[in-house]
XYZ file of C-alpha atoms in Angstrom:
522
model
C 0.063 0.191 0.594
C 2.778 2.714 0.681
C 4.890 1.780 -2.518
C 1.657 1.825 -4.216
C 0.893 5.751 -2.846
C 4.751 6.662 -2.762
C 4.098 5.310 -6.366
C 1.036 7.830 -6.547
C 2.547 11.316 -4.808
C 5.945 10.933 -7.904
C 3.688 10.181 -10.933
C 1.449 13.166 -9.379
C 5.035 15.293 -9.213
C 6.323 14.348 -11.940
C 3.312 15.798 -14.083
C 3.291 18.715 -11.782
C 7.437 19.299 -13.566
C 6.071 18.013 -16.702
C 3.434 20.977 -17.250
C 5.135 23.919 -15.202
C 7.925 22.764 -17.904
C 6.052 22.737 -20.929
C 3.598 25.820 -19.945
C 7.316 28.065 -19.364
C 5.787 28.315 -15.363
C 7.755 27.714 -12.559
C 6.062 26.908 -9.368
C 5.470 29.769 -7.553
C 8.146 30.602 -4.560
C 6.888 31.640 -1.300
C 7.022 35.015 -0.421
C 8.975 36.178 2.841
C 6.944 38.632 5.235
C 7.668 40.256 8.234
C 4.679 41.155 10.935
C 4.906 43.800 13.060
C 2.393 44.646 15.681
C 2.079 45.651 19.164
C 1.328 43.823 22.255
C -0.149 45.811 25.830
C 2.643 45.556 28.601
C 0.684 44.713 31.323
C 0.015 47.420 33.786
C 1.958 49.980 32.176
C -1.011 52.795 30.980
C -0.482 52.843 27.360
C 2.880 51.009 27.442
C 3.737 48.365 24.555
C 6.132 46.475 23.030
C 6.600 45.492 19.126
C 6.157 42.210 18.374
C 7.707 41.057 14.940
C 6.991 37.613 13.371
C 8.133 35.783 9.623
C 5.821 34.144 7.429
C 5.953 32.400 4.401
C 3.296 33.448 1.695
C 2.016 31.915 -1.305
C 1.669 34.023 -3.762
C -1.463 31.835 -5.365
C -3.628 32.891 -1.927
C -2.121 36.394 -1.577
C -3.429 39.507 -2.560
C -3.586 42.681 -2.819
C -6.552 46.112 -2.362
C -5.458 48.994 -3.392
C -7.107 51.171 -1.601
C -9.128 54.572 -2.786
C -5.982 56.489 -4.446
C -8.162 57.965 -6.429
C -7.176 60.896 -9.075
C -8.386 63.433 -6.434
C -9.120 64.420 -3.658
C -11.014 67.460 -2.244
C -8.095 67.994 0.183
C -5.120 69.310 -2.023
C -2.533 68.194 0.954
C -4.022 64.708 0.060
C -3.895 65.083 -3.396
C -0.579 65.839 -3.499
C 0.585 62.972 -0.955
C -1.614 60.228 -3.802
C 0.209 61.723 -6.578
C 4.001 60.794 -4.509
C 2.432 57.626 -3.102
C 1.297 55.905 -6.551
C 4.348 55.407 -8.430
C 5.599 53.270 -5.721
C 2.019 51.266 -5.304
C 2.629 51.104 -8.792
C 5.990 49.332 -8.219
C 4.970 47.151 -5.379
C 1.642 46.013 -7.369
C 3.771 44.945 -10.725
C 6.749 43.405 -9.020
C 3.687 41.667 -6.478
C 1.421 40.998 -9.978
C 4.701 39.239 -11.827
C 4.856 36.770 -8.559
C 1.381 35.388 -9.039
C -0.244 37.625 -6.522
C -4.057 38.746 -7.279
C -3.972 42.664 -7.392
C -7.641 44.385 -6.566
C -8.169 48.248 -7.715
C -10.715 49.620 -4.705
C -11.416 53.223 -6.540
C -14.925 53.489 -4.312
C -17.529 56.319 -6.029
C -16.071 55.672 -9.143
C -16.646 51.917 -10.255
C -19.118 52.870 -12.907
C -15.938 54.194 -15.208
C -14.588 51.128 -15.291
C -17.324 49.146 -16.808
C -16.706 47.407 -19.560
C -13.197 46.602 -18.194
C -12.010 43.436 -17.801
C -11.425 43.194 -14.377
C -14.955 44.161 -13.368
C -16.126 41.330 -14.949
C -13.782 39.659 -12.986
C -15.369 40.900 -9.763
C -18.613 40.827 -10.502
C -19.012 37.153 -12.207
C -17.203 35.209 -8.953
C -19.882 32.796 -7.656
C -21.810 33.990 -4.451
C -19.228 32.460 -1.710
C -20.813 29.791 1.082
C -19.004 31.655 3.674
C -20.264 35.474 2.544
C -20.204 36.771 6.621
C -23.354 39.340 7.559
C -21.532 42.651 7.432
C -19.387 42.302 4.624
C -21.294 44.467 2.858
C -20.897 47.408 4.979
C -18.513 49.985 6.733
C -17.365 48.871 9.842
C -16.434 52.083 12.624
C -14.749 49.350 15.046
C -13.579 45.979 15.133
C -14.300 45.025 18.701
C -15.652 46.434 22.034
C -11.691 46.887 23.063
C -10.953 48.890 19.421
C -14.324 51.187 20.686
C -13.659 52.220 24.370
C -9.490 53.134 23.021
C -10.785 55.143 20.024
C -9.051 56.685 17.304
C -5.273 58.399 18.888
C -5.770 61.185 16.805
C -8.910 64.003 16.401
C -10.126 63.525 12.863
C -13.676 64.854 13.294
C -12.983 68.387 11.379
C -12.117 65.716 7.914
C -8.340 65.806 8.767
C -7.271 68.658 5.762
C -3.760 70.142 6.185
C -4.183 72.828 3.878
C -4.466 76.418 4.862
C -6.871 77.804 4.208
C -9.131 74.150 4.257
C -10.352 73.010 1.431
C -14.078 73.546 0.828
C -15.399 69.434 0.558
C -16.307 67.593 -2.560
C -16.138 64.925 -4.506
C -14.360 65.812 -7.130
C -12.899 61.692 -7.545
C -12.994 60.399 -10.730
C -11.402 57.200 -11.228
C -7.939 55.923 -9.692
C -4.668 57.716 -10.368
C -3.469 57.381 -14.013
C 0.001 55.964 -12.526
C -1.449 52.700 -11.055
C -0.825 50.718 -13.907
C -4.490 48.175 -13.973
C -4.074 44.996 -15.781
C -6.644 42.459 -17.343
C -6.106 40.373 -14.853
C -6.340 42.376 -12.189
C -10.177 43.150 -10.314
C -12.234 46.132 -9.685
C -14.259 46.769 -7.094
C -15.513 49.016 -4.430
C -17.887 46.313 -3.072
C -17.210 44.070 0.350
C -19.504 41.046 -0.768
C -17.516 40.959 -4.776
C -14.458 41.416 -3.126
C -14.899 38.957 -0.636
C -16.611 36.693 -3.152
C -13.199 36.535 -4.825
C -11.267 36.006 -2.475
C -12.747 33.052 -1.697
C -13.373 31.751 -5.048
C -8.929 31.427 -5.895
C -8.788 30.244 -1.760
C -6.924 33.467 -0.364
C -6.346 33.575 2.890
C -3.238 36.559 2.831
C -4.739 39.698 1.942
C -2.538 43.413 1.801
C -4.040 46.298 1.809
C -2.623 50.110 0.783
C -3.937 53.260 -0.488
C -5.579 55.833 1.463
C -6.059 57.059 3.858
C -5.908 54.485 6.546
C -7.873 56.487 10.023
C -10.874 56.156 7.618
C -11.161 54.230 3.881
C -8.629 51.590 4.361
C -9.845 50.891 7.787
C -13.555 50.965 7.459
C -14.677 50.221 3.834
C -16.412 46.972 3.423
C -13.639 45.248 2.046
C -11.015 47.248 4.391
C -8.865 45.739 7.680
C -11.213 45.499 9.962
C -14.324 43.788 8.314
C -11.130 41.466 6.314
C -9.080 41.047 9.413
C -12.365 39.982 12.146
C -13.898 37.614 8.863
C -11.060 35.776 9.146
C -8.240 36.714 6.269
C -4.941 37.031 7.839
C -4.864 40.800 6.778
C -1.904 43.129 6.754
C -1.629 46.849 6.171
C 1.588 48.304 4.263
C 2.787 50.479 6.910
C 4.606 52.904 4.387
C 2.390 52.330 1.254
C -0.851 54.407 3.186
C -1.489 58.422 4.517
C -3.961 59.826 7.002
C -5.989 62.343 6.986
C -5.074 64.756 9.482
C -4.531 68.414 10.639
C -1.759 68.116 12.700
C -3.674 71.354 14.921
C -6.025 68.547 15.706
C -5.769 66.914 19.085
C -2.915 65.256 19.870
C -1.031 68.149 18.307
C 1.988 66.301 16.497
C 3.122 66.488 13.401
C 1.677 65.380 10.144
C 3.457 62.158 9.643
C 3.568 61.729 13.541
C 0.581 61.315 12.863
C 0.036 59.246 10.599
C 2.418 56.384 12.431
C -0.095 56.716 15.442
C -2.351 55.161 13.044
C -0.235 52.611 12.434
C 0.679 51.833 15.975
C -3.182 52.135 16.325
C -3.457 48.637 13.860
C -0.872 47.546 14.885
C -2.322 47.214 18.647
C -5.677 47.030 18.304
C -6.209 45.701 14.239
C -3.978 43.660 12.803
C -0.569 43.567 11.776
C 1.730 45.456 9.234
C 4.275 44.836 6.508
C 7.004 47.399 4.291
C 7.477 47.456 0.871
C 10.834 46.007 1.388
C 9.202 42.979 2.012
C 8.873 42.799 -1.896
C 11.291 45.419 -3.153
C 14.423 44.657 -1.305
C 14.950 48.494 -0.781
C 14.104 50.679 2.016
C 10.758 51.952 2.814
C 9.139 54.673 1.093
C 9.096 58.248 2.940
C 7.254 61.386 1.710
C 9.343 63.941 0.709
C 7.659 66.598 2.797
C 8.280 64.272 5.595
C 11.633 66.312 6.889
C 11.191 64.703 10.564
C 14.976 63.668 11.729
C 14.635 59.740 11.404
C 15.423 57.807 15.568
C 16.787 53.708 14.266
C 16.318 51.649 17.792
C 17.081 48.370 17.149
C 16.565 46.492 19.796
C 16.816 42.853 20.643
C 18.012 42.141 23.744
C 16.170 39.393 26.835
C 17.971 40.938 30.321
C 16.315 44.873 30.402
C 13.082 44.782 28.921
C 14.506 47.099 26.525
C 10.782 45.923 24.785
C 9.197 47.573 26.611
C 11.330 50.611 27.690
C 12.639 51.803 24.191
C 8.900 52.446 22.931
C 7.867 54.484 25.627
C 10.952 56.686 25.193
C 9.767 57.164 21.926
C 6.883 58.401 22.177
C 8.660 61.157 24.228
C 11.059 62.417 21.371
C 7.736 62.178 19.160
C 5.874 64.298 20.838
C 7.854 66.424 22.481
C 10.575 66.755 19.777
C 9.024 66.139 16.854
C 11.441 63.672 15.674
C 10.409 59.840 13.838
C 11.179 57.001 15.625
C 11.263 53.767 14.437
C 12.360 50.204 15.915
C 13.383 47.016 14.745
C 13.115 44.713 17.432
C 14.846 41.540 17.492
C 13.614 38.538 19.336
C 13.981 38.706 23.220
C 14.422 35.142 23.782
C 17.562 33.805 25.594
C 17.573 31.097 23.512
C 16.385 29.276 20.248
C 15.752 29.799 16.286
C 15.181 32.952 16.050
C 17.606 34.568 19.081
C 20.038 35.929 16.118
C 17.435 37.267 13.203
C 16.504 40.448 12.865
C 14.129 42.341 9.935
C 14.074 45.608 8.104
C 17.642 47.288 8.063
C 17.006 48.621 5.011
C 16.045 51.722 6.832
C 18.818 52.636 7.737
C 19.326 54.569 4.690
C 16.763 57.029 5.368
C 18.001 57.327 9.451
C 19.472 60.191 11.328
C 20.326 58.732 14.477
C 20.512 54.392 15.225
C 20.284 53.139 19.023
C 21.344 50.311 19.668
C 20.314 48.236 22.837
C 21.004 44.504 21.922
C 22.967 42.330 23.533
C 25.333 39.217 22.074
C 23.622 39.108 18.379
C 24.963 37.272 15.267
C 22.675 39.433 12.591
C 22.149 38.115 8.954
C 25.230 39.556 7.096
C 22.319 41.001 4.305
C 20.730 42.926 7.114
C 24.025 43.783 8.953
C 25.286 45.534 5.980
C 23.194 48.511 6.505
C 24.847 49.679 9.455
C 28.376 49.196 8.726
C 27.370 51.586 5.511
C 25.244 54.135 7.374
C 28.435 53.935 9.999
C 31.050 54.732 6.773
C 28.196 57.783 5.339
C 28.821 58.933 9.020
C 25.525 58.675 10.864
C 25.656 59.047 14.217
C 24.883 55.998 16.414
C 23.835 56.073 20.666
C 24.453 52.825 22.571
C 22.815 51.678 25.837
C 24.214 49.218 28.305
C 24.249 46.205 26.662
C 25.639 48.025 23.299
C 28.765 46.901 23.956
C 28.283 43.510 23.535
C 25.705 44.287 21.048
C 27.462 42.179 17.925
C 29.633 39.741 19.617
C 27.097 36.822 20.322
C 30.505 34.482 20.680
C 30.014 32.121 17.660
C 26.650 31.406 18.633
C 25.285 32.778 15.234
C 24.142 30.646 12.702
C 25.396 30.227 8.802
C 25.160 33.186 7.269
C 25.201 34.917 10.470
C 27.953 37.322 11.437
C 29.372 38.813 14.688
C 30.948 42.259 15.470
C 33.138 41.694 18.575
C 35.274 44.879 18.242
C 31.971 46.639 18.229
C 32.915 48.293 21.166
C 36.645 49.284 21.060
C 35.886 50.140 17.653
C 32.970 52.678 17.184
C 31.805 53.153 20.930
C 35.273 53.588 21.856
C 34.632 51.118 25.365
C 36.202 48.553 26.906
C 33.579 46.068 28.677
C 34.718 43.924 30.973
C 31.351 42.100 31.891
C 29.822 43.774 35.296
C 29.824 43.881 38.748
C 27.372 41.446 40.605
C 23.836 42.699 41.045
C 22.465 44.146 44.484
C 24.435 47.673 44.756
C 22.869 50.945 44.144
C 25.461 52.300 41.687
C 26.076 56.280 42.520
C 26.854 57.885 39.095
C 28.581 61.656 39.264
C 30.428 63.886 36.449
C 33.311 62.886 35.548
C 36.696 65.300 36.225
C 37.300 67.490 33.299
C 33.617 66.491 31.389
C 32.815 70.337 32.339
C 29.284 72.294 30.998
C 29.585 69.433 28.364
C 26.181 69.556 26.488
C 24.742 66.053 26.798
C 25.036 67.073 30.746
C 23.027 70.077 30.235
C 20.420 69.691 33.190
C 20.735 66.646 34.883
C 21.483 66.999 38.041
C 23.269 64.672 39.388
C 23.909 62.538 41.693
C 21.228 60.205 40.308
C 21.328 56.534 40.999
C 20.841 52.572 39.092
C 19.465 49.932 40.252
C 21.538 48.196 36.987
C 24.962 46.517 37.811
C 27.897 48.582 37.340
C 29.653 47.356 34.123
C 33.482 46.987 34.201
C 34.413 49.477 31.114
C 37.665 50.506 31.913
C 39.709 51.900 30.292
C 38.174 54.207 27.199
C 39.686 54.376 24.036
C 42.215 57.282 24.128
C 39.800 59.287 21.783
C 36.905 58.985 24.055
C 35.168 62.391 26.280
C 34.355 61.329 29.742
C 31.419 62.371 30.944
C 30.021 60.484 33.717
C 31.200 57.795 36.134
C 29.560 55.491 38.731
C 30.672 53.533 41.513
C 29.132 51.298 44.589
C 30.959 50.445 47.749
C 34.085 49.078 47.940
C 35.491 49.323 44.125
C 37.292 51.453 42.040
C 35.020 54.401 39.422
C 34.418 53.075 36.421
C 33.008 55.071 32.990
C 29.538 54.937 33.219
C 29.039 57.697 29.445
C 31.070 59.037 27.186
C 31.730 60.195 23.769
C 33.708 58.969 20.967
C 34.396 59.502 17.069
C 34.231 56.910 15.185
C 35.613 57.973 11.748
C 32.833 60.808 10.507
C 30.413 59.510 13.267
C 29.432 61.479 16.531
C 28.868 58.575 18.577
C 27.622 58.540 22.613
C 27.579 55.148 25.150
C 26.275 54.834 28.681
C 25.881 51.625 30.313
C 22.938 52.685 32.320
C 19.941 51.646 30.817
C 18.204 49.146 33.513
C 14.485 48.986 33.338
C 14.916 51.674 37.003
C 16.578 53.953 35.266
C 13.768 54.776 32.100
C 11.445 55.757 35.266
C 14.606 58.194 36.378
C 13.687 61.867 34.973
C 17.627 62.651 34.954
C 18.712 59.698 32.720
C 16.316 60.937 30.815
C 17.094 63.782 30.388
C 20.084 62.533 29.763
C 19.310 59.932 26.495
C 17.657 64.057 25.304
C 20.327 65.411 25.315
C 22.282 62.377 23.924
C 19.801 62.421 20.659
C 20.310 66.283 20.701
C 23.834 66.049 20.610
C 24.311 63.175 18.052
C 21.942 65.088 15.751
C 23.916 68.652 16.546
C 20.354 70.244 17.338
C 20.665 73.087 19.066
């Protein structure tokens, strides 16, 4: 019986290969996507941690829905950003289409323009699905009670136009913007029922939403993220290929693109995961030309000091109070396991104005670490926190295709990490002799104390400038914070960074000062 089964399977496989060869079609390779979500931190109001996971998607089981990329919007600012976004959406759609992904164009309220397009027939002719969900034909205001209770992170009750003077509301759209090509094998529909039927007909499990606007149509349309997610599809937002309707004079009174980031974070925590276009293009994520906020990228991957929970809160302070853009590239927080040395998304370092490293004994993939080397080669500034002194020294535990940088500490940080003293004694931190009025120390009340074990870091490289020293009873003081120059890169490092330190106002002021010094901003 087993022999007959084996022969049958072998015959089927050979026939599949023969068909592929004869038709010139290669078997579809799975697409690797990196899904990002936000997980609430217990007992910390508003606290969250970034979580990432990798999945392999079969292109034939995947669709992209391009939402409301109209030829014109009533808000001139929105129209301008759509025009800038459209070429990148078209490029991603072309790449995905060539891989076998179904492209669905959904320019709401303009479908009559496409009456004789093959894509309309494709959508209309899909048979009624046996599992057609109740509510797939209607707008969805909230995915569930949890999302409704927290509400939106931005106030778009004024319509979200950020132009001065405000543009008058109307419905000037007539079709999808022409920059995005519609192929004959693409579908065209703005109907939740039609799109669901089409997804079920094609046995599609994974759906990527891109387009505008996330806080309105991308979330709420009948075919939007809320409905697709709550009805069981593996729905994701392509977070770099979207925009929001947000007027920055409305609460919370932040930059327009900070408002977009807040909406993306809301999606990740309450609706569904997000991915970036890099997963398909291999290039750095898209960024609007108008987004001139200095970009701070956090590389977080450690399991000792809860950096995955403390860094997001600090990043939000930088966004809200200092007008910076922040992105967290989160690696594994596991002490062991196959994903310990994995990370994705370092392509964004091509756009970074500052990199903050809080990682411990990781050997990241070679094709990811190259972006850190390129960033430093162009003179990008860097801040290292606590375990950054041994961030890339895995002691040879990384798998094939991954790389260490065991000399990162002396090479880049200018340090000399030699383990640490035992936990327990409170560390008292004071100004170093000769630190003078260094701008990083401006406004910091000293001494400060830390519950983190004191790192043994001396002697420092000759080119460093020592700012703070730490002491515990019965031991010689050790350097705790200093600056260094790595080629053209400004570098700041501190061995502080225990979770309790982030609740300490002088420490947070130290980090803010270091960020501003590294960015060379007043």
